[in-house]
PDB file of N, CA and C in Angstrom:
ATOM      1  N   MET U   1       0.843  -1.180   0.000  1.00 83.00           N
ATOM      2  CA  MET U   1       0.000   0.000   0.000  1.00 83.00           C
ATOM      3  C   MET U   1       0.893   1.250   0.000  1.00 83.00           C
ATOM      4  N   PRO U   2       0.528   2.239  -0.795  1.00 88.00           N
ATOM      5  CA  PRO U   2       1.328   3.466  -0.849  1.00 88.00           C
ATOM      6  C   PRO U   2       1.085   4.359   0.365  1.00 88.00           C
ATOM      7  N   VAL U   3       2.053   5.214   0.611  1.00 91.00           N
ATOM      8  CA  VAL U   3       1.957   6.201   1.685  1.00 91.00           C
ATOM      9  C   VAL U   3       1.692   7.555   1.032  1.00 91.00           C
ATOM     10  N   TYR U   4       0.643   8.218   1.459  1.00 93.00           N
ATOM     11  CA  TYR U   4       0.281   9.532   0.922  1.00 93.00           C
ATOM     12  C   TYR U   4       0.562  10.612   1.960  1.00 93.00           C
ATOM     13  N   THR U   5       0.972  11.770   1.470  1.00 95.00           N
ATOM     14  CA  THR U   5       1.221  12.925   2.337  1.00 95.00           C
ATOM     15  C   THR U   5       0.081  13.914   2.164  1.00 95.00           C
ATOM     16  N   TYR U   6      -0.430  14.383   3.281  1.00 96.00           N
ATOM     17  CA  TYR U   6      -1.517  15.370   3.283  1.00 96.00           C
ATOM     18  C   TYR U   6      -1.069  16.620   4.025  1.00 96.00           C
ATOM     19  N   ARG U   7      -1.624  17.776   3.606  1.00 97.00           N
ATOM     20  CA  ARG U   7      -1.352  19.043   4.289  1.00 97.00           C
ATOM     21  C   ARG U   7      -2.641  19.534   4.937  1.00 97.00           C
ATOM     22  N   ARG U   8      -2.525  19.868   6.240  1.00 96.00           N
ATOM     23  CA  ARG U   8      -3.673  20.402   6.992  1.00 96.00           C
ATOM     24  C   ARG U   8      -3.845  21.890   6.685  1.00 96.00           C
ATOM     25  N   GLU U   9      -4.949  22.455   7.123  1.00 95.00           N
ATOM     26  CA  GLU U   9      -5.219  23.891   6.940  1.00 95.00           C
ATOM     27  C   GLU U   9      -4.158  24.762   7.590  1.00 95.00           C
ATOM     28  N   ASP U  10      -3.604  24.307   8.705  1.00 95.00           N
ATOM     29  CA  ASP U  10      -2.602  25.112   9.412  1.00 95.00           C
ATOM     30  C   ASP U  10      -1.209  25.013   8.780  1.00 95.00           C
ATOM     31  N   GLY U  11      -1.057  24.201   7.719  1.00 95.00           N
ATOM     32  CA  GLY U  11       0.225  24.085   7.023  1.00 95.00           C
ATOM     33  C   GLY U  11       1.057  22.894   7.419  1.00 95.00           C
ATOM     34  N   SER U  12       0.704  22.226   8.488  1.00 96.00           N
ATOM     35  CA  SER U  12       1.460  21.036   8.895  1.00 96.00           C
ATOM     36  C   SER U  12       1.087  19.862   7.983  1.00 96.00           C
ATOM     37  N   THR U  13       1.977  18.887   7.908  1.00 96.00           N
ATOM     38  CA  THR U  13       1.731  17.731   7.052  1.00 96.00           C
ATOM     39  C   THR U  13       1.763  16.438   7.872  1.00 96.00           C
ATOM     40  N   PHE U  14       1.166  15.402   7.294  1.00 95.00           N
ATOM     41  CA  PHE U  14       1.217  14.081   7.898  1.00 95.00           C
ATOM     42  C   PHE U  14       1.131  13.043   6.794  1.00 95.00           C
ATOM     43  N   ASP U  15       1.621  11.852   7.071  1.00 95.00           N
ATOM     44  CA  ASP U  15       1.601  10.739   6.122  1.00 95.00           C
ATOM     45  C   ASP U  15       0.624   9.692   6.603  1.00 95.00           C
ATOM     46  N   ILE U  16      -0.035   9.056   5.649  1.00 95.00           N
ATOM     47  CA  ILE U  16      -0.963   7.981   5.982  1.00 95.00           C
ATOM     48  C   ILE U  16      -0.899   6.926   4.882  1.00 95.00           C
ATOM     49  N   ARG U  17      -0.979   5.677   5.279  1.00 95.00           N
ATOM     50  CA  ARG U  17      -0.947   4.562   4.338  1.00 95.00           C
ATOM     51  C   ARG U  17      -2.379   4.235   3.934  1.00 95.00           C
ATOM     52  N   GLN U  18      -2.630   4.257   2.618  1.00 94.00           N
ATOM     53  CA  GLN U  18      -3.959   3.963   2.095  1.00 94.00           C
ATOM     54  C   GLN U  18      -3.851   3.036   0.894  1.00 94.00           C
ATOM     55  N   ARG U  19      -4.947   2.376   0.596  1.00 94.00           N
ATOM     56  CA  ARG U  19      -5.006   1.550  -0.610  1.00 94.00           C
ATOM     57  C   ARG U  19      -5.213   2.459  -1.825  1.00 94.00           C
ATOM     58  N   PHE U  20      -4.856   1.928  -3.001  1.00 90.00           N
ATOM     59  CA  PHE U  20      -5.087   2.685  -4.229  1.00 90.00           C
ATOM     60  C   PHE U  20      -6.569   2.964  -4.434  1.00 90.00           C
ATOM     61  N   SER U  21      -7.397   2.027  -4.049  1.00 93.00           N
ATOM     62  CA  SER U  21      -8.833   2.155  -4.274  1.00 93.00           C
ATOM     63  C   SER U  21      -9.526   3.080  -3.269  1.00 93.00           C
ATOM     64  N   ASP U  22      -8.852   3.445  -2.171  1.00 94.00           N
ATOM     65  CA  ASP U  22      -9.454   4.334  -1.174  1.00 94.00           C
ATOM     66  C   ASP U  22      -9.566   5.759  -1.714  1.00 94.00           C
ATOM     67  N   ASP U  23     -10.637   6.439  -1.298  1.00 94.00           N
ATOM     68  CA  ASP U  23     -10.789   7.854  -1.665  1.00 94.00           C
ATOM     69  C   ASP U  23      -9.822   8.704  -0.853  1.00 94.00           C
ATOM     70  N   ALA U  24      -9.460   9.865  -1.401  1.00 94.00           N
ATOM     71  CA  ALA U  24      -8.574  10.790  -0.689  1.00 94.00           C
ATOM     72  C   ALA U  24      -9.290  11.302   0.563  1.00 94.00           C
ATOM     73  N   LEU U  25      -8.504  11.535   1.616  1.00 95.00           N
ATOM     74  CA  LEU U  25      -9.082  12.071   2.851  1.00 95.00           C
ATOM     75  C   LEU U  25      -9.531  13.513   2.637  1.00 95.00           C
ATOM     76  N   GLU U  26     -10.589  13.890   3.328  1.00 96.00           N
ATOM     77  CA  GLU U  26     -11.049  15.277   3.306  1.00 96.00           C
ATOM     78  C   GLU U  26     -10.790  15.957   4.639  1.00 96.00           C
ATOM     79  N   LEU U  27     -10.761  15.149   5.716  1.00 96.00           N
ATOM     80  CA  LEU U  27     -10.511  15.674   7.057  1.00 96.00           C
ATOM     81  C   LEU U  27      -9.382  14.890   7.703  1.00 96.00           C
ATOM     82  N   CYS U  28      -8.576  15.575   8.509  1.00 95.00           N
ATOM     83  CA  CYS U  28      -7.499  14.926   9.240  1.00 95.00           C
ATOM     84  C   CYS U  28      -8.110  14.021  10.312  1.00 95.00           C
ATOM     85  N   PRO U  29      -7.666  12.759  10.387  1.00 93.00           N
ATOM     86  CA  PRO U  29      -8.248  11.858  11.387  1.00 93.00           C
ATOM     87  C   PRO U  29      -7.907  12.251  12.821  1.00 93.00           C
ATOM     88  N   GLU U  30      -6.827  13.026  13.032  1.00 93.00           N
ATOM     89  CA  GLU U  30      -6.422  13.422  14.381  1.00 93.00           C
ATOM     90  C   GLU U  30      -7.037  14.738  14.828  1.00 93.00           C
ATOM     91  N   THR U  31      -7.042  15.741  13.940  1.00 93.00           N
ATOM     92  CA  THR U  31      -7.478  17.080  14.353  1.00 93.00           C
ATOM     93  C   THR U  31      -8.822  17.494  13.777  1.00 93.00           C
ATOM     94  N   GLY U  32      -9.273  16.843  12.711  1.00 94.00           N
ATOM     95  CA  GLY U  32     -10.542  17.207  12.106  1.00 94.00           C
ATOM     96  C   GLY U  32     -10.433  18.372  11.139  1.00 94.00           C
ATOM     97  N   GLN U  33      -9.225  18.880  10.876  1.00 95.00           N
ATOM     98  CA  GLN U  33      -9.033  19.978   9.926  1.00 95.00           C
ATOM     99  C   GLN U  33      -9.189  19.468   8.490  1.00 95.00           C
ATOM    100  N   LYS U  34      -9.545  20.373   7.575  1.00 97.00           N
ATOM    101  CA  LYS U  34      -9.600  20.013   6.167  1.00 97.00           C
ATOM    102  C   LYS U  34      -8.181  19.774   5.668  1.00 97.00           C
ATOM    103  N   VAL U  35      -8.033  18.788   4.758  1.00 97.00           N
ATOM    104  CA  VAL U  35      -6.707  18.439   4.240  1.00 97.00           C
ATOM    105  C   VAL U  35      -6.740  18.334   2.716  1.00 97.00           C
ATOM    106  N   THR U  36      -5.557  18.491   2.127  1.00 96.00           N
ATOM    107  CA  THR U  36      -5.388  18.254   0.695  1.00 96.00           C
ATOM    108  C   THR U  36      -4.209  17.299   0.504  1.00 96.00           C
ATOM    109  N   ARG U  37      -4.350  16.399  -0.468  1.00 95.00           N
ATOM    110  CA  ARG U  37      -3.285  15.439  -0.739  1.00 95.00           C
ATOM    111  C   ARG U  37      -2.200  16.127  -1.569  1.00 95.00           C
ATOM    112  N   LEU U  38      -0.945  15.918  -1.179  1.00 95.00           N
ATOM    113  CA  LEU U  38       0.186  16.500  -1.893  1.00 95.00           C
ATOM    114  C   LEU U  38       0.699  15.510  -2.928  1.00 95.00           C
ATOM    115  N   VAL U  39       1.118  16.042  -4.064  1.00 91.00           N
ATOM    116  CA  VAL U  39       1.711  15.211  -5.106  1.00 91.00           C
ATOM    117  C   VAL U  39       3.219  15.242  -4.908  1.00 91.00           C
ATOM    118  N   GLN U  40       3.832  14.059  -4.840  1.00 85.00           N
ATOM    119  CA  GLN U  40       5.273  13.970  -4.631  1.00 85.00           C
ATOM    120  C   GLN U  40       5.885  13.078  -5.691  1.00 85.00           C
ATOM    121  N   ALA U  41       7.137  13.365  -6.031  1.00 84.00           N
ATOM    122  CA  ALA U  41       7.846  12.577  -7.033  1.00 84.00           C
ATOM    123  C   ALA U  41       8.174  11.189  -6.499  1.00 84.00           C
ATOM    124  N   ALA U  42       8.088  10.218  -7.368  1.00 80.00           N
ATOM    125  CA  ALA U  42       8.427   8.847  -6.991  1.00 80.00           C
ATOM    126  C   ALA U  42       9.913   8.615  -7.210  1.00 80.00           C
ATOM    127  N   GLY U  43      10.523   7.849  -6.340  1.00 79.00           N
ATOM    128  CA  GLY U  43      11.926   7.491  -6.501  1.00 79.00           C
ATOM    129  C   GLY U  43      12.043   6.290  -7.414  1.00 79.00           C
ATOM    130  N   ILE U  44      12.835   6.423  -8.482  1.00 81.00           N
ATOM    131  CA  ILE U  44      12.979   5.350  -9.454  1.00 81.00           C
ATOM    132  C   ILE U  44      14.457   5.020  -9.609  1.00 81.00           C
ATOM    133  N   ILE U  45      14.765   3.745  -9.620  1.00 79.00           N
ATOM    134  CA  ILE U  45      16.133   3.289  -9.851  1.00 79.00           C
ATOM    135  C   ILE U  45      16.116   2.391 -11.076  1.00 79.00           C
ATOM    136  N   PHE U  46      16.896   2.756 -12.101  1.00 76.00           N
ATOM    137  CA  PHE U  46      16.992   1.947 -13.301  1.00 76.00           C
ATOM    138  C   PHE U  46      18.145   0.968 -13.142  1.00 76.00           C
ATOM    139  N   ARG U  47      17.859  -0.317 -13.267  1.00 75.00           N
ATOM    140  CA  ARG U  47      18.886  -1.352 -13.170  1.00 75.00           C
ATOM    141  C   ARG U  47      18.752  -2.282 -14.360  1.00 75.00           C
ATOM    142  N   GLY U  48      19.815  -2.926 -14.669  1.00 72.00           N
ATOM    143  CA  GLY U  48      19.794  -3.860 -15.777  1.00 72.00           C
ATOM    144  C   GLY U  48      20.605  -3.338 -16.940  1.00 72.00           C
ATOM    145  N   SER U  49      20.663  -4.102 -17.999  1.00 70.00           N
ATOM    146  CA  SER U  49      21.481  -3.720 -19.138  1.00 70.00           C
ATOM    147  C   SER U  49      20.788  -2.623 -19.935  1.00 70.00           C
ATOM    148  N   GLY U  50      21.583  -1.704 -20.440  1.00 68.00           N
ATOM    149  CA  GLY U  50      21.057  -0.675 -21.325  1.00 68.00           C
ATOM    150  C   GLY U  50      20.791   0.668 -20.695  1.00 68.00           C
ATOM    151  N   PHE U  51      20.999   0.842 -19.415  1.00 64.00           N
ATOM    152  CA  PHE U  51      20.747   2.124 -18.787  1.00 64.00           C
ATOM    153  C   PHE U  51      22.056   2.800 -18.431  1.00 64.00           C
ATOM    154  N   TYR U  52      22.243   4.000 -18.892  1.00 62.00           N
ATOM    155  CA  TYR U  52      23.360   4.855 -18.504  1.00 62.00           C
ATOM    156  C   TYR U  52      24.695   4.115 -18.536  1.00 62.00           C
ATOM    157  N   VAL U  53      25.218   3.947 -19.725  1.00 59.00           N
ATOM    158  CA  VAL U  53      26.435   3.173 -19.938  1.00 59.00           C
ATOM    159  C   VAL U  53      27.572   3.668 -19.056  1.00 59.00           C
ATOM    160  N   ASN U  54      27.722   4.978 -18.913  1.00 62.00           N
ATOM    161  CA  ASN U  54      28.844   5.498 -18.128  1.00 62.00           C
ATOM    162  C   ASN U  54      28.643   5.340 -16.625  1.00 62.00           C
ATOM    163  N   ASP U  55      27.465   5.004 -16.163  1.00 55.00           N
ATOM    164  CA  ASP U  55      27.232   4.875 -14.732  1.00 55.00           C
ATOM    165  C   ASP U  55      27.461   3.461 -14.202  1.00 55.00           C
ATOM    166  N   SER U  56      26.992   2.453 -14.922  1.00 53.00           N
ATOM    167  CA  SER U  56      27.014   1.128 -14.310  1.00 53.00           C
ATOM    168  C   SER U  56      27.572   0.016 -15.188  1.00 53.00           C
ATOM    169  N   LYS U  57      27.850   0.280 -16.447  1.00 53.00           N
ATOM    170  CA  LYS U  57      28.343  -0.779 -17.320  1.00 53.00           C
ATOM    171  C   LYS U  57      29.808  -1.073 -17.021  1.00 53.00           C
ATOM    172  N   LYS U  58      30.149  -2.341 -16.985  1.00 59.00           N
ATOM    173  CA  LYS U  58      31.535  -2.726 -16.749  1.00 59.00           C
ATOM    174  C   LYS U  58      32.289  -2.731 -18.070  1.00 59.00           C
ATOM    175  N   SER U  59      33.526  -2.275 -18.033  1.00 59.00           N
ATOM    176  CA  SER U  59      34.353  -2.272 -19.233  1.00 59.00           C
ATOM    177  C   SER U  59      34.965  -3.651 -19.440  1.00 59.00           C
ATOM    178  N   ALA U  60      35.762  -3.794 -20.472  1.00 61.00           N
ATOM    179  CA  ALA U  60      36.352  -5.081 -20.821  1.00 61.00           C
ATOM    180  C   ALA U  60      37.281  -5.598 -19.724  1.00 61.00           C
ATOM    181  N   ASN U  61      37.923  -4.697 -18.968  1.00 64.00           N
ATOM    182  CA  ASN U  61      38.845  -5.144 -17.925  1.00 64.00           C
ATOM    183  C   ASN U  61      38.135  -5.430 -16.599  1.00 64.00           C
ATOM    184  N   GLY U  62      36.812  -5.319 -16.560  1.00 59.00           N
ATOM    185  CA  GLY U  62      36.056  -5.690 -15.370  1.00 59.00           C
ATOM    186  C   GLY U  62      35.804  -4.563 -14.406  1.00 59.00           C
ATOM    187  N   LYS U  63      36.379  -3.400 -14.659  1.00 58.00           N
ATOM    188  CA  LYS U  63      36.150  -2.262 -13.776  1.00 58.00           C
ATOM    189  C   LYS U  63      34.925  -1.508 -14.249  1.00 58.00           C
ATOM    190  N   SER U  64      34.203  -0.910 -13.323  1.00 54.00           N
ATOM    191  CA  SER U  64      33.029  -0.142 -13.714  1.00 54.00           C
ATOM    192  C   SER U  64      33.480   1.159 -14.342  1.00 54.00           C
ATOM    193  N   GLY U  65      32.693   1.661 -15.300  1.00 49.00           N
ATOM    194  CA  GLY U  65      33.058   2.888 -16.010  1.00 49.00           C
ATOM    195  C   GLY U  65      32.867   4.124 -15.172  1.00 49.00           C
ATOM    196  N   GLY U  66      32.004   4.096 -14.164  1.00 50.00           N
ATOM    197  CA  GLY U  66      31.702   5.297 -13.399  1.00 50.00           C
ATOM    198  C   GLY U  66      32.773   5.690 -12.410  1.00 50.00           C
ATOM    199  N   ALA U  67      33.571   4.738 -11.909  1.00 48.00           N
ATOM    200  CA  ALA U  67      34.527   5.036 -10.853  1.00 48.00           C
ATOM    201  C   ALA U  67      35.833   5.595 -11.390  1.00 48.00           C
ATOM    202  N   GLY U  68      36.218   5.230 -12.615  1.00 49.00           N
ATOM    203  CA  GLY U  68      37.509   5.643 -13.158  1.00 49.00           C
ATOM    204  C   GLY U  68      37.388   6.894 -14.005  1.00 49.00           C
ATOM    205  N   GLU U  69      38.122   6.858 -15.114  1.00 51.00           N
ATOM    206  CA  GLU U  69      38.124   7.993 -16.013  1.00 51.00           C
ATOM    207  C   GLU U  69      36.807   8.045 -16.765  1.00 51.00           C
ATOM    208  N   SER U  70      36.399   9.238 -17.103  1.00 52.00           N
ATOM    209  CA  SER U  70      35.202   9.378 -17.914  1.00 52.00           C
ATOM    210  C   SER U  70      35.573   9.126 -19.358  1.00 52.00           C
ATOM    211  N   GLY U  71      34.594   8.948 -20.207  1.00 53.00           N
ATOM    212  CA  GLY U  71      34.840   8.715 -21.614  1.00 53.00           C
ATOM    213  C   GLY U  71      35.580   9.876 -22.253  1.00 53.00           C
ATOM    214  N   ARG U  72      35.269  11.094 -21.840  1.00 56.00           N
ATOM    215  CA  ARG U  72      35.924  12.273 -22.393  1.00 56.00           C
ATOM    216  C   ARG U  72      37.405  12.267 -22.036  1.00 56.00           C
ATOM    217  N   ASP U  73      37.762  11.893 -20.803  1.00 55.00           N
ATOM    218  CA  ASP U  73      39.167  11.840 -20.397  1.00 55.00           C
ATOM    219  C   ASP U  73      39.925  10.812 -21.229  1.00 55.00           C
ATOM    220  N   LYS U  74      39.297   9.671 -21.481  1.00 55.00           N
ATOM    221  CA  LYS U  74      39.942   8.632 -22.268  1.00 55.00           C
ATOM    222  C   LYS U  74      40.174   9.111 -23.696  1.00 55.00           C
ATOM    223  N   LYS U  75      39.179   9.813 -24.274  1.00 56.00           N
ATOM    224  CA  LYS U  75      39.322  10.331 -25.625  1.00 56.00           C
ATOM    225  C   LYS U  75      40.430  11.378 -25.677  1.00 56.00           C
ATOM    226  N   ASP U  76      40.513  12.243 -24.670  1.00 60.00           N
ATOM    227  CA  ASP U  76      41.546  13.267 -24.641  1.00 60.00           C
ATOM    228  C   ASP U  76      42.927  12.633 -24.603  1.00 60.00           C
ATOM    229  N   LYS U  77      43.094  11.568 -23.813  1.00 60.00           N
ATOM    230  CA  LYS U  77      44.389  10.895 -23.729  1.00 60.00           C
ATOM    231  C   LYS U  77      44.739  10.227 -25.042  1.00 60.00           C
ATOM    232  N   SER U  78      43.765   9.579 -25.677  1.00 61.00           N
ATOM    233  CA  SER U  78      44.062   8.900 -26.933  1.00 61.00           C
ATOM    234  C   SER U  78      44.367   9.913 -28.033  1.00 61.00           C
ATOM    235  N   SER U  79      43.702  11.063 -28.051  1.00 64.00           N
ATOM    236  CA  SER U  79      44.013  12.074 -29.062  1.00 64.00           C
ATOM    237  C   SER U  79      45.383  12.686 -28.790  1.00 64.00           C
ATOM    238  N   ALA U  80      45.778  12.813 -27.538  1.00 64.00           N
ATOM    239  CA  ALA U  80      47.100  13.338 -27.210  1.00 64.00           C
ATOM    240  C   ALA U  80      48.177  12.359 -27.688  1.00 64.00           C
ATOM    241  N   LYS U  81      47.937  11.058 -27.540  1.00 65.00           N
ATOM    242  CA  LYS U  81      48.888  10.056 -28.020  1.00 65.00           C
ATOM    243  C   LYS U  81      49.008  10.128 -29.540  1.00 65.00           C
ATOM    244  N   ALA U  82      47.876  10.293 -30.217  1.00 65.00           N
ATOM    245  CA  ALA U  82      47.887  10.375 -31.674  1.00 65.00           C
ATOM    246  C   ALA U  82      48.652  11.612 -32.139  1.00 65.00           C
ATOM    247  N   GLU U  83      48.501  12.733 -31.432  1.00 68.00           N
ATOM    248  CA  GLU U  83      49.218  13.961 -31.790  1.00 68.00           C
ATOM    249  C   GLU U  83      50.721  13.773 -31.614  1.00 68.00           C
ATOM    250  N   LYS U  84      51.134  13.106 -30.538  1.00 66.00           N
ATOM    251  CA  LYS U  84      52.563  12.838 -30.316  1.00 66.00           C
ATOM    252  C   LYS U  84      53.112  11.970 -31.439  1.00 66.00           C
ATOM    253  N   LYS U  85      52.347  10.960 -31.835  1.00 66.00           N
ATOM    254  CA  LYS U  85      52.772  10.056 -32.895  1.00 66.00           C
ATOM    255  C   LYS U  85      52.931  10.825 -34.203  1.00 66.00           C
ATOM    256  N   ASP U  86      51.960  11.702 -34.512  1.00 67.00           N
ATOM    257  CA  ASP U  86      52.026  12.514 -35.730  1.00 67.00           C
ATOM    258  C   ASP U  86      53.217  13.458 -35.697  1.00 67.00           C
ATOM    259  N   ALA U  87      53.485  14.049 -34.549  1.00 67.00           N
ATOM    260  CA  ALA U  87      54.610  14.969 -34.414  1.00 67.00           C
ATOM    261  C   ALA U  87      55.926  14.229 -34.602  1.00 67.00           C
ATOM    262  N   GLY U  88      56.026  13.017 -34.089  1.00 64.00           N
ATOM    263  CA  GLY U  88      57.226  12.202 -34.253  1.00 64.00           C
ATOM    264  C   GLY U  88      57.436  11.818 -35.708  1.00 64.00           C
ATOM    265  N   ALA U  89      56.377  11.475 -36.408  1.00 65.00           N
ATOM    266  CA  ALA U  89      56.472  11.115 -37.820  1.00 65.00           C
ATOM    267  C   ALA U  89      56.895  12.322 -38.649  1.00 65.00           C
ATOM    268  N   ALA U  90      56.377  13.498 -38.329  1.00 65.00           N
ATOM    269  CA  ALA U  90      56.744  14.719 -39.050  1.00 65.00           C
ATOM    270  C   ALA U  90      58.214  15.051 -38.824  1.00 65.00           C
ATOM    271  N   ALA U  91      58.712  14.839 -37.616  1.00 63.00           N
ATOM    272  CA  ALA U  91      60.126  15.110 -37.324  1.00 63.00           C
ATOM    273  C   ALA U  91      61.018  14.154 -38.101  1.00 63.00           C
ATOM    274  N   LYS U  92      60.626  12.896 -38.237  1.00 66.00           N
ATOM    275  CA  LYS U  92      61.409  11.926 -39.002  1.00 66.00           C
ATOM    276  C   LYS U  92      61.455  12.321 -40.475  1.00 66.00           C
ATOM    277  N   LYS U  93      60.307  12.751 -41.022  1.00 64.00           N
ATOM    278  CA  LYS U  93      60.260  13.172 -42.421  1.00 64.00           C
ATOM    279  C   LYS U  93      61.182  14.365 -42.646  1.00 64.00           C
ATOM    280  N   GLU U  94      61.196  15.284 -41.693  1.00 64.00           N
ATOM    281  CA  GLU U  94      62.005  16.486 -41.815  1.00 64.00           C
ATOM    282  C   GLU U  94      63.494  16.134 -41.838  1.00 64.00           C
ATOM    283  N   LYS U  95      63.913  15.201 -41.018  1.00 65.00           N
ATOM    284  CA  LYS U  95      65.310  14.777 -40.977  1.00 65.00           C
ATOM    285  C   LYS U  95      65.669  14.026 -42.251  1.00 65.00           C
ATOM    286  N   ALA U  96      64.778  13.228 -42.763  1.00 61.00           N
ATOM    287  CA  ALA U  96      65.049  12.407 -43.924  1.00 61.00           C
ATOM    288  C   ALA U  96      65.012  13.193 -45.238  1.00 61.00           C
ATOM    289  N   ALA U  97      64.358  14.328 -45.262  1.00 58.00           N
ATOM    290  CA  ALA U  97      64.200  15.095 -46.513  1.00 58.00           C
ATOM    291  C   ALA U  97      65.565  15.646 -46.943  1.00 58.00           C
ATOM    292  N   PRO U  98      65.941  15.421 -48.230  1.00 61.00           N
ATOM    293  CA  PRO U  98      67.221  15.946 -48.717  1.00 61.00           C
ATOM    294  C   PRO U  98      67.196  17.469 -48.805  1.00 61.00           C
ATOM    295  N   GLY U  99      68.303  18.074 -48.507  1.00 58.00           N
ATOM    296  CA  GLY U  99      68.417  19.523 -48.610  1.00 58.00           C
ATOM    297  C   GLY U  99      67.892  20.248 -47.394  1.00 58.00           C
ATOM    298  N   SER U 100      67.438  19.521 -46.390  1.00 51.00           N
ATOM    299  CA  SER U 100      66.963  20.202 -45.201  1.00 51.00           C
ATOM    300  C   SER U 100      68.132  20.453 -44.274  1.00 51.00           C
ATOM    301  N   GLY U 101      67.998  21.373 -43.427  1.00 52.00           N
ATOM    302  CA  GLY U 101      69.050  21.689 -42.459  1.00 52.00           C
ATOM    303  C   GLY U 101      69.816  22.923 -42.903  1.00 52.00           C
ATOM    304  N   ASP U 102      70.783  23.336 -42.097  1.00 53.00           N
ATOM    305  CA  ASP U 102      71.555  24.546 -42.381  1.00 53.00           C
ATOM    306  C   ASP U 102      72.788  24.188 -43.198  1.00 53.00           C
ATOM    307  N   LYS U 103      73.048  24.992 -44.204  1.00 54.00           N
ATOM    308  CA  LYS U 103      74.281  24.835 -44.980  1.00 54.00           C
ATOM    309  C   LYS U 103      75.101  26.076 -44.766  1.00 54.00           C
ATOM    310  N   SER U 104      76.269  25.934 -44.192  1.00 47.00           N
ATOM    311  CA  SER U 104      77.091  27.092 -43.916  1.00 47.00           C
ATOM    312  C   SER U 104      78.248  27.183 -44.849  1.00 47.00           C
TER     313      SER U 104
END
């Protein structure tokens, strides 16, 4: 059975457990004041495969993706490695090119 929250005329609130089929209360059972039922957000937890890959999916090495580096950090590191590799290849080409360098 769900728990519903009601607000009394004086502004105080109270919780009461009711069936889905029960009508909403009109009077507080303790004080007799008029009450209105409050609408509250439900707490939802998504579990299972397919929800929020970066939060709960395990990577190939068995570690969860949420505790370590984020995907953006991994991409930044891999692009930095690629830039170093490109810079090294360009330096090799420069050394190998005939006529390069200083002629005094």
